[in-house]
Coordinates of C-alpha atoms in Angstrom, one line a residue:
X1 CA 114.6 130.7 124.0
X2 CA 113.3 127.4 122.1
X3 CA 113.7 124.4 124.4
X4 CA 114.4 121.7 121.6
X5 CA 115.4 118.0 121.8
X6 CA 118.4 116.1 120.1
X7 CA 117.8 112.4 119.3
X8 CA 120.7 110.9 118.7
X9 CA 121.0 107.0 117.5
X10 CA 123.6 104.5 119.6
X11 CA 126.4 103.4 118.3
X12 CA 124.0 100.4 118.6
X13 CA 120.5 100.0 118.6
X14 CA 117.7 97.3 119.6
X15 CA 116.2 98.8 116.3
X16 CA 118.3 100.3 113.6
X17 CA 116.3 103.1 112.2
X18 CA 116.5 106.4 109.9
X19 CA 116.9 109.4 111.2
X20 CA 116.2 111.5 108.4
X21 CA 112.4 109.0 107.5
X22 CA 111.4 110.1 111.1
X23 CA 112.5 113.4 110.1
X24 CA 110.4 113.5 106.9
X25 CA 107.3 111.9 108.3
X26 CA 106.7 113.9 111.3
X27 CA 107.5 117.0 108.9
X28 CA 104.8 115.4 106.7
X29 CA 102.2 114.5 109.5
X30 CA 102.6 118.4 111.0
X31 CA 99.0 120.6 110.7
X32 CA 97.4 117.0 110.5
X33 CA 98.2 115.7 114.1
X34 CA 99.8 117.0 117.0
X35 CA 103.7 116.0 116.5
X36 CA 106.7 118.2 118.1
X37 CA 108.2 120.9 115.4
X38 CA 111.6 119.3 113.4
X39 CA 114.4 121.7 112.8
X40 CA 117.0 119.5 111.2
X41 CA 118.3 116.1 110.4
X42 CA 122.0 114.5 110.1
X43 CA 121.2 111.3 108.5
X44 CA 125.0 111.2 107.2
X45 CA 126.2 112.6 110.8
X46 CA 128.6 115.3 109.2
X47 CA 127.6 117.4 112.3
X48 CA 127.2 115.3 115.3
X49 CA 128.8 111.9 115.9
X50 CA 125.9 109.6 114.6
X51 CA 122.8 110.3 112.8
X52 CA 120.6 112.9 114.4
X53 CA 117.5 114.6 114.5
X54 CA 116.9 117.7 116.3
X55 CA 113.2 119.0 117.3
X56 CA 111.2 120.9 119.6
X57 CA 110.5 120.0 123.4
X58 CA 106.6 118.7 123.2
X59 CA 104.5 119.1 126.3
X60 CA 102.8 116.6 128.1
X61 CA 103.4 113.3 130.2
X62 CA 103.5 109.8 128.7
X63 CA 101.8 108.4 131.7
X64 CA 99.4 110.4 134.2
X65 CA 100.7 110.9 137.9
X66 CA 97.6 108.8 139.4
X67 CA 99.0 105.5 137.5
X68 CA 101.8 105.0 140.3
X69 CA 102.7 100.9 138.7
X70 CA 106.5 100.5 137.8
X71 CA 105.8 98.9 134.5
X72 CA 108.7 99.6 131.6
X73 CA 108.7 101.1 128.6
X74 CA 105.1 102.3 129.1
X75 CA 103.7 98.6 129.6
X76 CA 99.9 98.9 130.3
X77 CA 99.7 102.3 131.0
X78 CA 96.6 103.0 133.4
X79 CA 95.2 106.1 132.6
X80 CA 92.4 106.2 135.2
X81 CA 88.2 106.5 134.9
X82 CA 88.8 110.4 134.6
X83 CA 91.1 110.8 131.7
X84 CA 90.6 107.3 129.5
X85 CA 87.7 108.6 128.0
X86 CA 89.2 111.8 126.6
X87 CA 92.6 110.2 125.5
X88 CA 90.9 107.0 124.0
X89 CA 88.7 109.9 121.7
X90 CA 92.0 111.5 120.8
X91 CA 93.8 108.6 119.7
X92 CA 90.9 107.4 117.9
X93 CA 91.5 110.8 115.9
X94 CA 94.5 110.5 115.8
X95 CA 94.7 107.0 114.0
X96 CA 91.7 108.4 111.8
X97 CA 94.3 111.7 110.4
X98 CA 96.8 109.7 109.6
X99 CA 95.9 106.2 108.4
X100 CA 93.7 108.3 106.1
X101 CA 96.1 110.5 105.6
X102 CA 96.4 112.0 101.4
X103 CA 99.9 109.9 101.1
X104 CA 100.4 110.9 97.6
X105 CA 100.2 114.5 98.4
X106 CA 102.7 114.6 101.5
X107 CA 106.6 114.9 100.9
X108 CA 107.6 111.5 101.8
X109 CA 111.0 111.1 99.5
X110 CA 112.6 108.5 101.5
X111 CA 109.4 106.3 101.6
X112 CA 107.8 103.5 99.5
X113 CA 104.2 103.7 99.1
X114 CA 103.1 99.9 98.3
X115 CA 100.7 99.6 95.3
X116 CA 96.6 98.6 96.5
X117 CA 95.8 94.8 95.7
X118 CA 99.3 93.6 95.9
X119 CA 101.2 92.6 98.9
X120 CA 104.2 93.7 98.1
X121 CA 104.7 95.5 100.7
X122 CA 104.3 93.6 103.4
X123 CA 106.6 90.6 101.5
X124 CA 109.3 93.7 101.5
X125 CA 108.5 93.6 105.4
X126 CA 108.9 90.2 106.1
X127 CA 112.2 89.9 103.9
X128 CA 114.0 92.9 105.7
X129 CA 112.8 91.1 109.4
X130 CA 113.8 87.7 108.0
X131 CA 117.4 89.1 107.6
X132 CA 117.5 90.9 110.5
X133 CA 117.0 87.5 112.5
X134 CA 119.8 85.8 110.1
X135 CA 122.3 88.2 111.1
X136 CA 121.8 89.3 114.8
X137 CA 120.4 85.7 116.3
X138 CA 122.3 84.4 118.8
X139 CA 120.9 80.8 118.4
X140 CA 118.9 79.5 115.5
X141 CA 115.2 78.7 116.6
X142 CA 113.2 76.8 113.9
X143 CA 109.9 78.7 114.6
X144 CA 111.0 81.9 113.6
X145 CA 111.8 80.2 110.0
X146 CA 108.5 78.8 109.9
X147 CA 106.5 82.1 110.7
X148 CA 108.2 83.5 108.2
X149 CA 107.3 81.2 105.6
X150 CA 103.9 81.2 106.8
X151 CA 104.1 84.8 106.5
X152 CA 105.1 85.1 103.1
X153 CA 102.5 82.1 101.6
X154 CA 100.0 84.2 103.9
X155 CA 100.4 87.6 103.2
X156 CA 97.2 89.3 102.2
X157 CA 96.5 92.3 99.8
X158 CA 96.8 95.5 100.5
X159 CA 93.6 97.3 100.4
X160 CA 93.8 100.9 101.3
X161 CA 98.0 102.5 101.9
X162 CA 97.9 104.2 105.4
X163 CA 101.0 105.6 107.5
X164 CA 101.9 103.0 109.9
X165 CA 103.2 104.4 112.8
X166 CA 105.0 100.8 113.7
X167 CA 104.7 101.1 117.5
X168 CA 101.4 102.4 118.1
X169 CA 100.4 102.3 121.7
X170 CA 100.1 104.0 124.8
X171 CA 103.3 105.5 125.7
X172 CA 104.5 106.2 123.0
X173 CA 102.4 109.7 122.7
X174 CA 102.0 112.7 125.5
X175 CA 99.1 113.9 127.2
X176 CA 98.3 116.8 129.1
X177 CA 97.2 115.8 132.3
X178 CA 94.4 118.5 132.9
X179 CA 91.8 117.1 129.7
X180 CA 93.4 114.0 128.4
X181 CA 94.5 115.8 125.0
X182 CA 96.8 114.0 123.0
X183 CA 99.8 117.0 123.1
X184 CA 102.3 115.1 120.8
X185 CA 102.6 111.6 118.6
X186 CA 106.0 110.5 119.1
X187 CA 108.7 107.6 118.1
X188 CA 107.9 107.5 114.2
X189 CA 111.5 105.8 113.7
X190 CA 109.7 102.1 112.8
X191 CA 107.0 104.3 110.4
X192 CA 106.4 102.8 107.0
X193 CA 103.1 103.0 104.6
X194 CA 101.3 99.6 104.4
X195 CA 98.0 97.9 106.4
X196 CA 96.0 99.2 108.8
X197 CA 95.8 96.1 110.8
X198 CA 100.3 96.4 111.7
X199 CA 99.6 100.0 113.9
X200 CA 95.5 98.1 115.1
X201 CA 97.4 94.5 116.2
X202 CA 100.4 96.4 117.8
X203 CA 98.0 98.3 119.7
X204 CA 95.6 96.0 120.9
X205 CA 98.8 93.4 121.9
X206 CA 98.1 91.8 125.3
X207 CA 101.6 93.6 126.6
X208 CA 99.6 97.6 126.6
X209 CA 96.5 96.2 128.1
X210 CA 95.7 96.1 132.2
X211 CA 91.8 95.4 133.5
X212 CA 89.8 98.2 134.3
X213 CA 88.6 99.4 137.9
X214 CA 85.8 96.3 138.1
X215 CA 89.0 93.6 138.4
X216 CA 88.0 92.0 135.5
X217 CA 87.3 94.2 132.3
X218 CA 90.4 93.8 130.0
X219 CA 91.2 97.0 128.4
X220 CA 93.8 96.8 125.1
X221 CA 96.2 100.1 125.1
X222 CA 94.8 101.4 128.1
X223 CA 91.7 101.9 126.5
X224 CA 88.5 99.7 125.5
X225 CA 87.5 96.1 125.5
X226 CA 88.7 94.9 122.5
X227 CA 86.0 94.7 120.2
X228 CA 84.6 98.2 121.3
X229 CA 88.1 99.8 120.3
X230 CA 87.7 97.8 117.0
X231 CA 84.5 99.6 116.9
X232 CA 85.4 103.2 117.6
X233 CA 88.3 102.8 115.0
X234 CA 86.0 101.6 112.4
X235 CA 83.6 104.8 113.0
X236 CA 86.6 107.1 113.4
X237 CA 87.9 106.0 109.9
X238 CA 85.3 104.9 107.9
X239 CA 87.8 101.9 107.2
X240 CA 86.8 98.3 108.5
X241 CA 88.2 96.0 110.0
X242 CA 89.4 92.6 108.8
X243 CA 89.7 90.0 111.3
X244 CA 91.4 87.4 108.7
X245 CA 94.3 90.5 108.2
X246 CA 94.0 90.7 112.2
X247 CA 95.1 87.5 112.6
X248 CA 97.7 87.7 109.9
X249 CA 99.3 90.9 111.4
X250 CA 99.0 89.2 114.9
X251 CA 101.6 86.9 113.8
X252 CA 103.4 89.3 111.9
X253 CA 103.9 91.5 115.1
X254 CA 104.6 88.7 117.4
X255 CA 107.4 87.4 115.4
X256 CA 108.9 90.7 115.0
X257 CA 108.5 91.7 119.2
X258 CA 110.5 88.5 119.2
X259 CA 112.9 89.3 116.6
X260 CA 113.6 92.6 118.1
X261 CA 114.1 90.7 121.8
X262 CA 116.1 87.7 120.7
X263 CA 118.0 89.2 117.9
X264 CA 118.8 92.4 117.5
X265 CA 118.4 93.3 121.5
X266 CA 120.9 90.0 122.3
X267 CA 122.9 92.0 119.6
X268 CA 123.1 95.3 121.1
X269 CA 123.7 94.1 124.8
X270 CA 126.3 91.8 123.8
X271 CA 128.7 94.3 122.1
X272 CA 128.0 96.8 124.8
X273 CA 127.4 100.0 122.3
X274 CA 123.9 100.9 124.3
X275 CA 123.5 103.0 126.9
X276 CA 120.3 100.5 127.6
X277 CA 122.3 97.9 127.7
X278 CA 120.6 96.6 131.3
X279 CA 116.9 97.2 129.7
X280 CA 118.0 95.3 126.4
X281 CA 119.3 92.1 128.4
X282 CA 116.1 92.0 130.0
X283 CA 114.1 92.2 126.8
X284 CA 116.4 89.2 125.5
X285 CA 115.1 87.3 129.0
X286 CA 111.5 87.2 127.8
X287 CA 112.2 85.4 124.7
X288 CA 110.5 82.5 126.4
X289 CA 107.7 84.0 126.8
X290 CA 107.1 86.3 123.2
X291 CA 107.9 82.9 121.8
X292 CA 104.8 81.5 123.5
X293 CA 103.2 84.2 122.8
X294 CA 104.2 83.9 119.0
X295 CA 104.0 80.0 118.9
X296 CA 99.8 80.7 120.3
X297 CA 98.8 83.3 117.6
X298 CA 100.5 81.0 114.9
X299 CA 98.7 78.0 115.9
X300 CA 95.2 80.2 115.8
X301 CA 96.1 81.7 112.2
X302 CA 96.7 78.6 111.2
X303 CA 93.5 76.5 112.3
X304 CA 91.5 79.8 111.1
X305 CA 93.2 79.4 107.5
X306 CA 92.9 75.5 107.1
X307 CA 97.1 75.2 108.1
X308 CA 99.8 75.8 105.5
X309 CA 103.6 75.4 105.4

């Protein structure tokens, strides 16, 4: 007997997203990190009700038994002095596979891969989240306009193509609990192939962070102080790190956390087609706060880059 999963989409989603892309990237990423085993995808759902994908049953926990908090949706996962050495190596690794990952040579139809020294892919990034906020907002809020123009007079070139994983962070891979090894990378729905710095911001966001045993040590992702994780990543890949495209992607994630919480998630809740309809009305309550949290890392791109629109 093969246990195996079936992931299903919502009639309505916080995030709509492609079946059958998850489908071909964790296909694609298989042999190069640990990802469950895909069987099948029904993108057009001829089988089941709505689009589908259908995998294996990956072992492992997304949070250890000793971190007892009650945070949601793996928030600041604690993963204790024993095991945060070993899982912090492994998703070093793990970022190193596949941001360096032989794109060309992978079976990606269903994906763009954005030409080096051009930023068209990002541009194609902002554009598609620009529309999402037109269509799903429930109120119009003039900084989210004005990020995005920022955005777009802002957006830097695109110096190496890596697989973005889109919500890269603790929780959102498995662990066995025994030696801290990464079992399983999961969640690829947001993937796309672009910078770096989208999966290195996302991760090192203020929301996956907690202080370490001292009381005072602030670890992003569960992890490292910040500029330590920086520099494991940088020795993992070979690849540096920019802090101007930090900054830039900072903003970029910020806005988009928002959009996802004030837009499509007021979307979702409010027509009732999620079965996460509680958890979706509670991400639409901190809109105050990512827009804080949005309005801050504007303001600090901005004084960094001499202002702009």
């Amino acid at each position: 007997v093969t246990p195996i999963v079936l992931r299903m989409s919502p009639a309505d989603s916080i995030v709509e997203s492609a079946r059958r892309r998850e489908f071909e990237m964790i296909r694609a990423l298989s042999g190069l990190i640990p990802v469950p085993e895909c069987y099948w995808e029904d993108e057009d759902a001829e089988i089941f009700p709505y689009p589908a994908l259908v995998f294996g049953l990956a072992p492992g926990v997304a949070k250890p038994a000793s971190d007892t908090s009650q945070q949601v949706t793996g928030l600041g996962i604690n993963y204790g002095e024993r095991l945060r050495p070993a899982v912090t190596g492994q998703f070093m690794e793990g970022l190193a596979r596949f941001h360096t990952a032989d794109i060309a040579a992978m079976h990606l139809p269903s994906f763009e891969i954005p030409r080096t020294g051009t930023n068209e892919g990002i541009l194609k990034q902002v554009a598609m989240w620009r529309r999402i906020w037109s269509e799903d907002r429930g109120e119009d809020e003039p900084l989210f306009t004005l990020t995005a123009n920022w955005l777009e007079d802002h957006a830097p070139v695109l110096d190496h193509a890596s697989i973005i994983h889109g919500d890269c962070r603790s929780g959102n891979f498995l662990i066995d609990e025994a030696d801290g090894r990464i079992t399983a990378w999961l969640d690829w729905e947001l993937t796309v192939i672009g910078d770096r710095h989208q999966d290195l911001t996302w991760a090192t966001s203020l929301a996956y962070a907690h202080t370490a045993e001292d009381g005072k040590t602030l670890l992003v992702n569960g992890m490292l102080p910040i500029e330590q994780f920086y520099a494991a990543y940088e020795k993992a890949t070979g690849l540096p790190v920019d802090q101007s495209r930090i900054l830039y992607y900072r903003v970029y994630n910020a806005w988009v956390a928002a959009i996802v919480c004030m837009a499509t998630g007021y979307r979702a809740a409010r027509g009732g087609k999620s079965h996460q309809d509680v958890v979706l009305t509670w991400l639409n309550g901190i809109g105050g706060m990512l827009m804080a949290q949005l309005r801050h890392s504007l303001a600090e791109a901005m004084a960094a880059r001499g202002g702009g629109r």
